[in-house]
Amino acid sequence: MKTKMSLKEWLPLIGMTISAFLVNTSEFMPIGLLTDISNDFNMTAAQAGVMITAYSWTVTILSLPLMLLACKIEPKKLLLGTLTVFSTCQVLSVISIGFPFLVVSRIGVACAHSIFWAIASPLAVRVVSKEHQSKALSAIITGTAIAMVLGMPLGRMIGLNIGWRMTFLCVAVISFVVLVYLAFVFPKIENTESFSINQLPELFKNSRLMITYIITFLFATGYYTTYSYIEPFLQRVAGFPSHLVTITLMLFGVAGLSGSYLFSRYYDDHRFAFVQTVLFGFAGALGLLYPASINMYMIILVCAIWGIAAMAFQTSFQAEIIGCVSTAASSVAMAIFSAIFNLGIGSGTWLGGVVYTNTSLNFIGFVGAMIVLVAAFISFIKFRSK
């Protein structure tokens, strides 16, 4: 019989969960504010999308090296230092006097993001007893999920009412509060990291892991070719008023929670069928985005299916990675997963901008769908025998 988690375990875990919410909210806020930011700096939404690309590629480049460097620093100091950089760079975003300044501040946030997601899950597990480790990991995932449901829509609502800079300020203030909180409640723990850089070649010899990474890159590229410009698409193509765009983005996140539930319900017993359904369903949702734009209810339904498939992919492919590497290598494998996913985010944002600028905003769903279909066919061929 399991014992209840003690207050000493709950307190740091709550701080880590809120931190996960803030980091993920900060990553996706600019998507919901892209039009306002571009208008403020007298540029197009496609041009402003460069900051999303810069953020993602920074995470891509730094996730693995910073994960390895994290092994050398006392965990509590690293966590507090990371949140200090994160909070300070949010303030720099607020006072940015030009678009290049804003991009630099976002790169600073991306550096903090890289370190945080390299250490978040391992630290969450270490602040609780062994019997509560799964609950600790679930808490971190919950913070991420809530960010998808509420983070970007709330940030957009704040931005629309009092300006996009105030959205970043709200994140900064809450982050500093959490930083002080964790300084008091987070325990001092010793470094016991067992993975070394010499073990990296073994990961890259794992064929199942490499296929998973390829599919992840293609999925994220197709996803963000469309999602990075979903706000201007809903406004200009579907004709949604601003408040309905916010509601649709929130419903997108709420639907994502259903994807997490479906994963827990069906993945273990129907792994192959579940993964294929997620990938082909996601491609179908992207492909139907423009045809569905003629009707408000149709496009909201498509976005809901899209949100379900997006969260189901995240959970199922993290499970795929954990299932094909050793326990000691799992954190490094997940850091690489994060880097590759963010490479896809940056690539997709860039590609979506190219489509938007040189052809039409109408086509971003079709382009994204074609890329995800490639991922789906690779998965169908390669995962069937695994």
mmCIF file of C-alpha atoms in Angstrom, residues 23-255:
data_model
loop_
_atom_site.group_PDB
_atom_site.id
_atom_site.type_symbol
_atom_site.label_atom_id
_atom_site.label_comp_id
_atom_site.label_asym_id
_atom_site.label_seq_id
_atom_site.Cartn_x
_atom_site.Cartn_y
_atom_site.Cartn_z
ATOM 1 C CA VAL A 23 8.160 27.775 -19.771
ATOM 2 C CA ASN A 24 5.706 26.191 -22.211
ATOM 3 C CA THR A 25 3.362 29.169 -22.085
ATOM 4 C CA SER A 26 6.258 31.487 -22.881
ATOM 5 C CA GLU A 27 7.303 29.345 -25.831
ATOM 6 C CA PHE A 28 3.925 29.504 -27.557
ATOM 7 C CA MET A 29 2.692 32.986 -26.550
ATOM 8 C CA PRO A 30 4.132 34.740 -29.634
ATOM 9 C CA ILE A 31 2.017 32.519 -31.915
ATOM 10 C CA GLY A 32 -1.171 33.969 -30.448
ATOM 11 C CA LEU A 33 0.259 37.518 -30.509
ATOM 12 C CA LEU A 34 1.959 37.397 -33.901
ATOM 13 C CA THR A 35 -0.341 39.908 -35.590
ATOM 14 C CA ASP A 36 -0.066 42.473 -32.774
ATOM 15 C CA ILE A 37 3.721 42.129 -32.548
ATOM 16 C CA SER A 38 4.133 42.461 -36.320
ATOM 17 C CA ASN A 39 1.879 45.535 -36.390
ATOM 18 C CA ASP A 40 3.839 47.152 -33.546
ATOM 19 C CA PHE A 41 7.100 46.775 -35.473
ATOM 20 C CA ASN A 42 5.578 47.586 -38.886
ATOM 21 C CA MET A 43 6.243 44.194 -40.446
ATOM 22 C CA THR A 44 4.271 41.243 -41.789
ATOM 23 C CA ALA A 45 3.249 38.289 -39.633
ATOM 24 C CA ALA A 46 5.558 36.089 -41.739
ATOM 25 C CA GLN A 47 8.513 38.377 -40.983
ATOM 26 C CA ALA A 48 7.671 38.423 -37.266
ATOM 27 C CA GLY A 49 7.587 34.627 -37.345
ATOM 28 C CA VAL A 50 11.392 34.758 -37.499
ATOM 29 C CA MET A 51 11.477 35.058 -33.695
ATOM 30 C CA ILE A 52 9.621 31.741 -33.381
ATOM 31 C CA THR A 53 12.150 30.145 -35.712
ATOM 32 C CA ALA A 54 15.098 31.660 -33.809
ATOM 33 C CA TYR A 55 13.694 30.394 -30.510
ATOM 34 C CA SER A 56 13.175 26.876 -31.804
ATOM 35 C CA TRP A 57 16.575 26.582 -33.442
ATOM 36 C CA THR A 58 18.268 27.861 -30.281
ATOM 37 C CA VAL A 59 16.604 25.082 -28.305
ATOM 38 C CA THR A 60 17.581 22.633 -31.036
ATOM 39 C CA ILE A 61 21.256 23.549 -30.876
ATOM 40 C CA LEU A 62 21.608 23.849 -27.107
ATOM 41 C CA SER A 63 19.381 21.121 -25.627
ATOM 42 C CA LEU A 64 21.925 18.303 -25.790
ATOM 43 C CA PRO A 65 25.139 20.190 -24.858
ATOM 44 C CA LEU A 66 23.414 21.968 -21.976
ATOM 45 C CA MET A 67 21.966 18.665 -20.819
ATOM 46 C CA LEU A 68 25.496 17.270 -20.573
ATOM 47 C CA LEU A 69 26.821 20.412 -18.869
ATOM 48 C CA ALA A 70 23.970 20.245 -16.357
ATOM 49 C CA CYS A 71 25.583 17.158 -14.865
ATOM 50 C CA LYS A 72 28.404 19.316 -13.471
ATOM 51 C CA ILE A 73 26.326 21.862 -11.542
ATOM 52 C CA GLU A 74 24.515 21.350 -8.245
ATOM 53 C CA PRO A 75 20.853 20.802 -9.269
ATOM 54 C CA LYS A 76 19.248 23.450 -7.060
ATOM 55 C CA LYS A 77 21.694 26.144 -8.202
ATOM 56 C CA LEU A 78 21.144 25.149 -11.822
ATOM 57 C CA LEU A 79 17.364 25.266 -11.478
ATOM 58 C CA LEU A 80 17.355 28.671 -9.766
ATOM 59 C CA GLY A 81 19.882 30.066 -12.222
ATOM 60 C CA THR A 82 17.808 28.842 -15.148
ATOM 61 C CA LEU A 83 14.645 30.478 -13.808
ATOM 62 C CA THR A 84 16.574 33.714 -13.154
ATOM 63 C CA VAL A 85 17.667 33.867 -16.796
ATOM 64 C CA PHE A 86 14.138 32.978 -17.916
ATOM 65 C CA SER A 87 12.527 35.732 -15.811
ATOM 66 C CA THR A 88 15.080 38.387 -16.712
ATOM 67 C CA CYS A 89 14.725 37.740 -20.435
ATOM 68 C CA GLN A 90 10.948 38.099 -20.131
ATOM 69 C CA VAL A 91 11.556 41.603 -18.762
ATOM 70 C CA LEU A 92 13.893 42.322 -21.682
ATOM 71 C CA SER A 93 11.076 41.319 -24.049
ATOM 72 C CA VAL A 94 8.800 43.850 -22.349
ATOM 73 C CA ILE A 95 11.247 46.742 -22.825
ATOM 74 C CA SER A 96 12.438 45.743 -26.312
ATOM 75 C CA ILE A 97 12.888 48.910 -28.362
ATOM 76 C CA GLY A 98 13.050 47.141 -31.691
ATOM 77 C CA PHE A 99 12.396 43.765 -33.272
ATOM 78 C CA PRO A 100 16.079 42.630 -33.157
ATOM 79 C CA PHE A 101 16.103 43.387 -29.405
ATOM 80 C CA LEU A 102 12.963 41.274 -28.997
ATOM 81 C CA VAL A 103 14.535 38.380 -30.928
ATOM 82 C CA VAL A 104 17.665 38.505 -28.724
ATOM 83 C CA SER A 105 15.538 38.438 -25.570
ATOM 84 C CA ARG A 106 13.610 35.459 -26.937
ATOM 85 C CA ILE A 107 16.882 33.651 -27.644
ATOM 86 C CA GLY A 108 17.774 34.196 -23.977
ATOM 87 C CA VAL A 109 14.461 32.617 -22.980
ATOM 88 C CA ALA A 110 15.209 29.740 -25.359
ATOM 89 C CA CYS A 111 18.535 29.106 -23.590
ATOM 90 C CA ALA A 112 16.691 28.836 -20.279
ATOM 91 C CA HIS A 113 14.108 26.581 -21.959
ATOM 92 C CA SER A 114 16.896 24.267 -23.168
ATOM 93 C CA ILE A 115 18.291 23.801 -19.680
ATOM 94 C CA PHE A 116 14.920 23.557 -17.936
ATOM 95 C CA TRP A 117 13.584 20.728 -20.071
ATOM 96 C CA ALA A 118 16.900 18.907 -19.788
ATOM 97 C CA ILE A 119 16.609 18.792 -15.986
ATOM 98 C CA ALA A 120 12.879 19.129 -15.206
ATOM 99 C CA SER A 121 11.831 15.472 -15.228
ATOM 100 C CA PRO A 122 14.987 14.106 -13.539
ATOM 101 C CA LEU A 123 14.686 16.694 -10.750
ATOM 102 C CA ALA A 124 10.960 16.108 -10.290
ATOM 103 C CA VAL A 125 11.645 12.415 -9.801
ATOM 104 C CA ARG A 126 14.453 13.058 -7.327
ATOM 105 C CA VAL A 127 12.507 15.293 -4.948
ATOM 106 C CA VAL A 128 9.995 12.521 -4.176
ATOM 107 C CA SER A 129 10.271 8.960 -2.912
ATOM 108 C CA LYS A 130 10.543 6.102 -5.420
ATOM 109 C CA GLU A 131 6.894 5.079 -5.061
ATOM 110 C CA HIS A 132 5.746 8.563 -6.104
ATOM 111 C CA GLN A 133 8.041 9.061 -9.101
ATOM 112 C CA SER A 134 5.314 8.405 -11.674
ATOM 113 C CA LYS A 135 3.118 10.987 -9.952
ATOM 114 C CA ALA A 136 5.974 13.491 -10.105
ATOM 115 C CA LEU A 137 6.403 12.953 -13.841
ATOM 116 C CA SER A 138 2.653 13.254 -14.339
ATOM 117 C CA ALA A 139 2.723 16.608 -12.548
ATOM 118 C CA ILE A 140 5.320 17.985 -14.970
ATOM 119 C CA ILE A 141 3.280 16.727 -17.931
ATOM 120 C CA THR A 142 0.189 18.341 -16.406
ATOM 121 C CA GLY A 143 1.971 21.694 -16.290
ATOM 122 C CA THR A 144 2.779 21.297 -19.970
ATOM 123 C CA ALA A 145 -0.778 20.270 -20.848
ATOM 124 C CA ILE A 146 -2.333 23.186 -18.966
ATOM 125 C CA ALA A 147 0.013 25.536 -20.820
ATOM 126 C CA MET A 148 -1.423 24.213 -24.083
ATOM 127 C CA VAL A 149 -4.982 24.635 -22.812
ATOM 128 C CA LEU A 150 -4.724 28.006 -21.067
ATOM 129 C CA GLY A 151 -1.275 29.483 -21.580
ATOM 130 C CA MET A 152 -1.429 30.786 -25.132
ATOM 131 C CA PRO A 153 -5.147 31.764 -25.074
ATOM 132 C CA LEU A 154 -4.694 33.645 -21.764
ATOM 133 C CA GLY A 155 -1.584 35.333 -23.098
ATOM 134 C CA ARG A 156 -3.516 36.336 -26.191
ATOM 135 C CA MET A 157 -6.417 37.741 -24.128
ATOM 136 C CA ILE A 158 -4.012 39.831 -22.041
ATOM 137 C CA GLY A 159 -2.239 41.004 -25.181
ATOM 138 C CA LEU A 160 -5.434 42.008 -26.953
ATOM 139 C CA ASN A 161 -6.692 43.998 -23.966
ATOM 140 C CA ILE A 162 -3.586 45.717 -22.586
ATOM 141 C CA GLY A 163 -0.864 45.043 -25.167
ATOM 142 C CA TRP A 164 1.440 42.148 -26.049
ATOM 143 C CA ARG A 165 4.247 43.526 -23.840
ATOM 144 C CA MET A 166 2.049 43.110 -20.769
ATOM 145 C CA THR A 167 1.715 39.401 -21.549
ATOM 146 C CA PHE A 168 5.476 38.994 -21.211
ATOM 147 C CA LEU A 169 5.434 41.133 -18.062
ATOM 148 C CA CYS A 170 2.830 38.869 -16.429
ATOM 149 C CA VAL A 171 5.014 35.826 -17.133
ATOM 150 C CA ALA A 172 8.056 37.649 -15.727
ATOM 151 C CA VAL A 173 6.319 38.598 -12.482
ATOM 152 C CA ILE A 174 4.963 35.093 -11.860
ATOM 153 C CA SER A 175 8.356 33.596 -12.743
ATOM 154 C CA PHE A 176 10.168 35.737 -10.179
ATOM 155 C CA VAL A 177 7.605 34.722 -7.546
ATOM 156 C CA VAL A 178 8.127 31.023 -8.354
ATOM 157 C CA LEU A 179 11.904 31.567 -8.281
ATOM 158 C CA VAL A 180 11.747 32.931 -4.724
ATOM 159 C CA TYR A 181 9.359 30.141 -3.707
ATOM 160 C CA LEU A 182 11.673 27.406 -5.020
ATOM 161 C CA ALA A 183 14.681 29.033 -3.362
ATOM 162 C CA PHE A 184 13.016 28.248 -0.024
ATOM 163 C CA VAL A 185 11.325 24.894 -0.661
ATOM 164 C CA PHE A 186 13.562 23.085 -3.158
ATOM 165 C CA PRO A 187 15.961 20.712 -1.372
ATOM 166 C CA LYS A 188 19.666 20.542 -1.978
ATOM 167 C CA ILE A 189 20.387 17.275 -3.797
ATOM 168 C CA GLU A 190 23.641 15.749 -4.952
ATOM 169 C CA ASN A 191 24.642 14.993 -8.527
ATOM 170 C CA THR A 192 24.423 11.293 -9.343
ATOM 171 C CA GLU A 193 24.195 11.506 -13.153
ATOM 172 C CA SER A 194 25.423 8.241 -14.662
ATOM 173 C CA PHE A 195 25.311 9.097 -18.369
ATOM 174 C CA SER A 196 28.465 10.386 -20.052
ATOM 175 C CA ILE A 197 29.217 11.817 -23.471
ATOM 176 C CA ASN A 198 31.126 8.636 -24.323
ATOM 177 C CA GLN A 199 27.822 6.776 -24.362
ATOM 178 C CA LEU A 200 26.277 8.983 -27.067
ATOM 179 C CA PRO A 201 27.438 6.819 -30.009
ATOM 180 C CA GLU A 202 25.406 3.914 -28.624
ATOM 181 C CA LEU A 203 22.234 5.982 -28.839
ATOM 182 C CA PHE A 204 22.833 6.772 -32.490
ATOM 183 C CA LYS A 205 23.261 3.061 -33.280
ATOM 184 C CA ASN A 206 19.721 2.402 -32.044
ATOM 185 C CA SER A 207 17.763 2.060 -35.319
ATOM 186 C CA ARG A 208 14.314 2.261 -33.693
ATOM 187 C CA LEU A 209 15.317 5.451 -31.882
ATOM 188 C CA MET A 210 16.659 7.005 -35.105
ATOM 189 C CA ILE A 211 13.414 6.221 -36.976
ATOM 190 C CA THR A 212 11.452 7.771 -34.115
ATOM 191 C CA TYR A 213 13.565 10.932 -34.383
ATOM 192 C CA ILE A 214 13.028 11.159 -38.158
ATOM 193 C CA ILE A 215 9.257 10.826 -37.752
ATOM 194 C CA THR A 216 9.355 13.400 -34.945
ATOM 195 C CA PHE A 217 11.162 15.928 -37.143
ATOM 196 C CA LEU A 218 8.728 15.481 -40.033
ATOM 197 C CA PHE A 219 5.705 15.646 -37.735
ATOM 198 C CA ALA A 220 6.882 18.830 -35.999
ATOM 199 C CA THR A 221 7.751 20.457 -39.345
ATOM 200 C CA GLY A 222 4.325 19.724 -40.801
ATOM 201 C CA TYR A 223 2.622 20.724 -37.552
ATOM 202 C CA TYR A 224 4.244 24.149 -37.289
ATOM 203 C CA THR A 225 4.121 24.918 -40.995
ATOM 204 C CA THR A 226 0.437 25.373 -40.218
ATOM 205 C CA TYR A 227 0.187 26.090 -36.486
ATOM 206 C CA SER A 228 2.648 28.994 -36.452
ATOM 207 C CA TYR A 229 0.239 30.924 -38.688
ATOM 208 C CA ILE A 230 -3.053 29.631 -37.329
ATOM 209 C CA GLU A 231 -3.944 33.030 -35.848
ATOM 210 C CA PRO A 232 -3.755 34.978 -39.161
ATOM 211 C CA PHE A 233 -5.370 31.994 -40.958
ATOM 212 C CA LEU A 234 -8.400 32.015 -38.658
ATOM 213 C CA GLN A 235 -8.728 35.798 -38.947
ATOM 214 C CA ARG A 236 -8.076 36.350 -42.649
ATOM 215 C CA VAL A 237 -9.143 33.103 -44.298
ATOM 216 C CA ALA A 238 -11.869 31.807 -41.978
ATOM 217 C CA GLY A 239 -13.017 35.332 -41.110
ATOM 218 C CA PHE A 240 -13.033 34.788 -37.339
ATOM 219 C CA PRO A 241 -13.243 37.860 -35.076
ATOM 220 C CA SER A 242 -10.431 38.187 -32.518
ATOM 221 C CA HIS A 243 -12.420 36.806 -29.584
ATOM 222 C CA LEU A 244 -13.418 33.692 -31.557
ATOM 223 C CA VAL A 245 -9.773 33.078 -32.509
ATOM 224 C CA THR A 246 -8.930 33.039 -28.790
ATOM 225 C CA ILE A 247 -11.794 30.645 -28.026
ATOM 226 C CA THR A 248 -10.747 28.320 -30.873
ATOM 227 C CA LEU A 249 -7.138 28.224 -29.638
ATOM 228 C CA MET A 250 -8.377 27.397 -26.151
ATOM 229 C CA LEU A 251 -10.596 24.601 -27.507
ATOM 230 C CA PHE A 252 -7.547 23.316 -29.402
ATOM 231 C CA GLY A 253 -5.739 22.949 -26.073
ATOM 232 C CA VAL A 254 -8.732 21.422 -24.267
ATOM 233 C CA ALA A 255 -9.029 18.834 -27.039
#
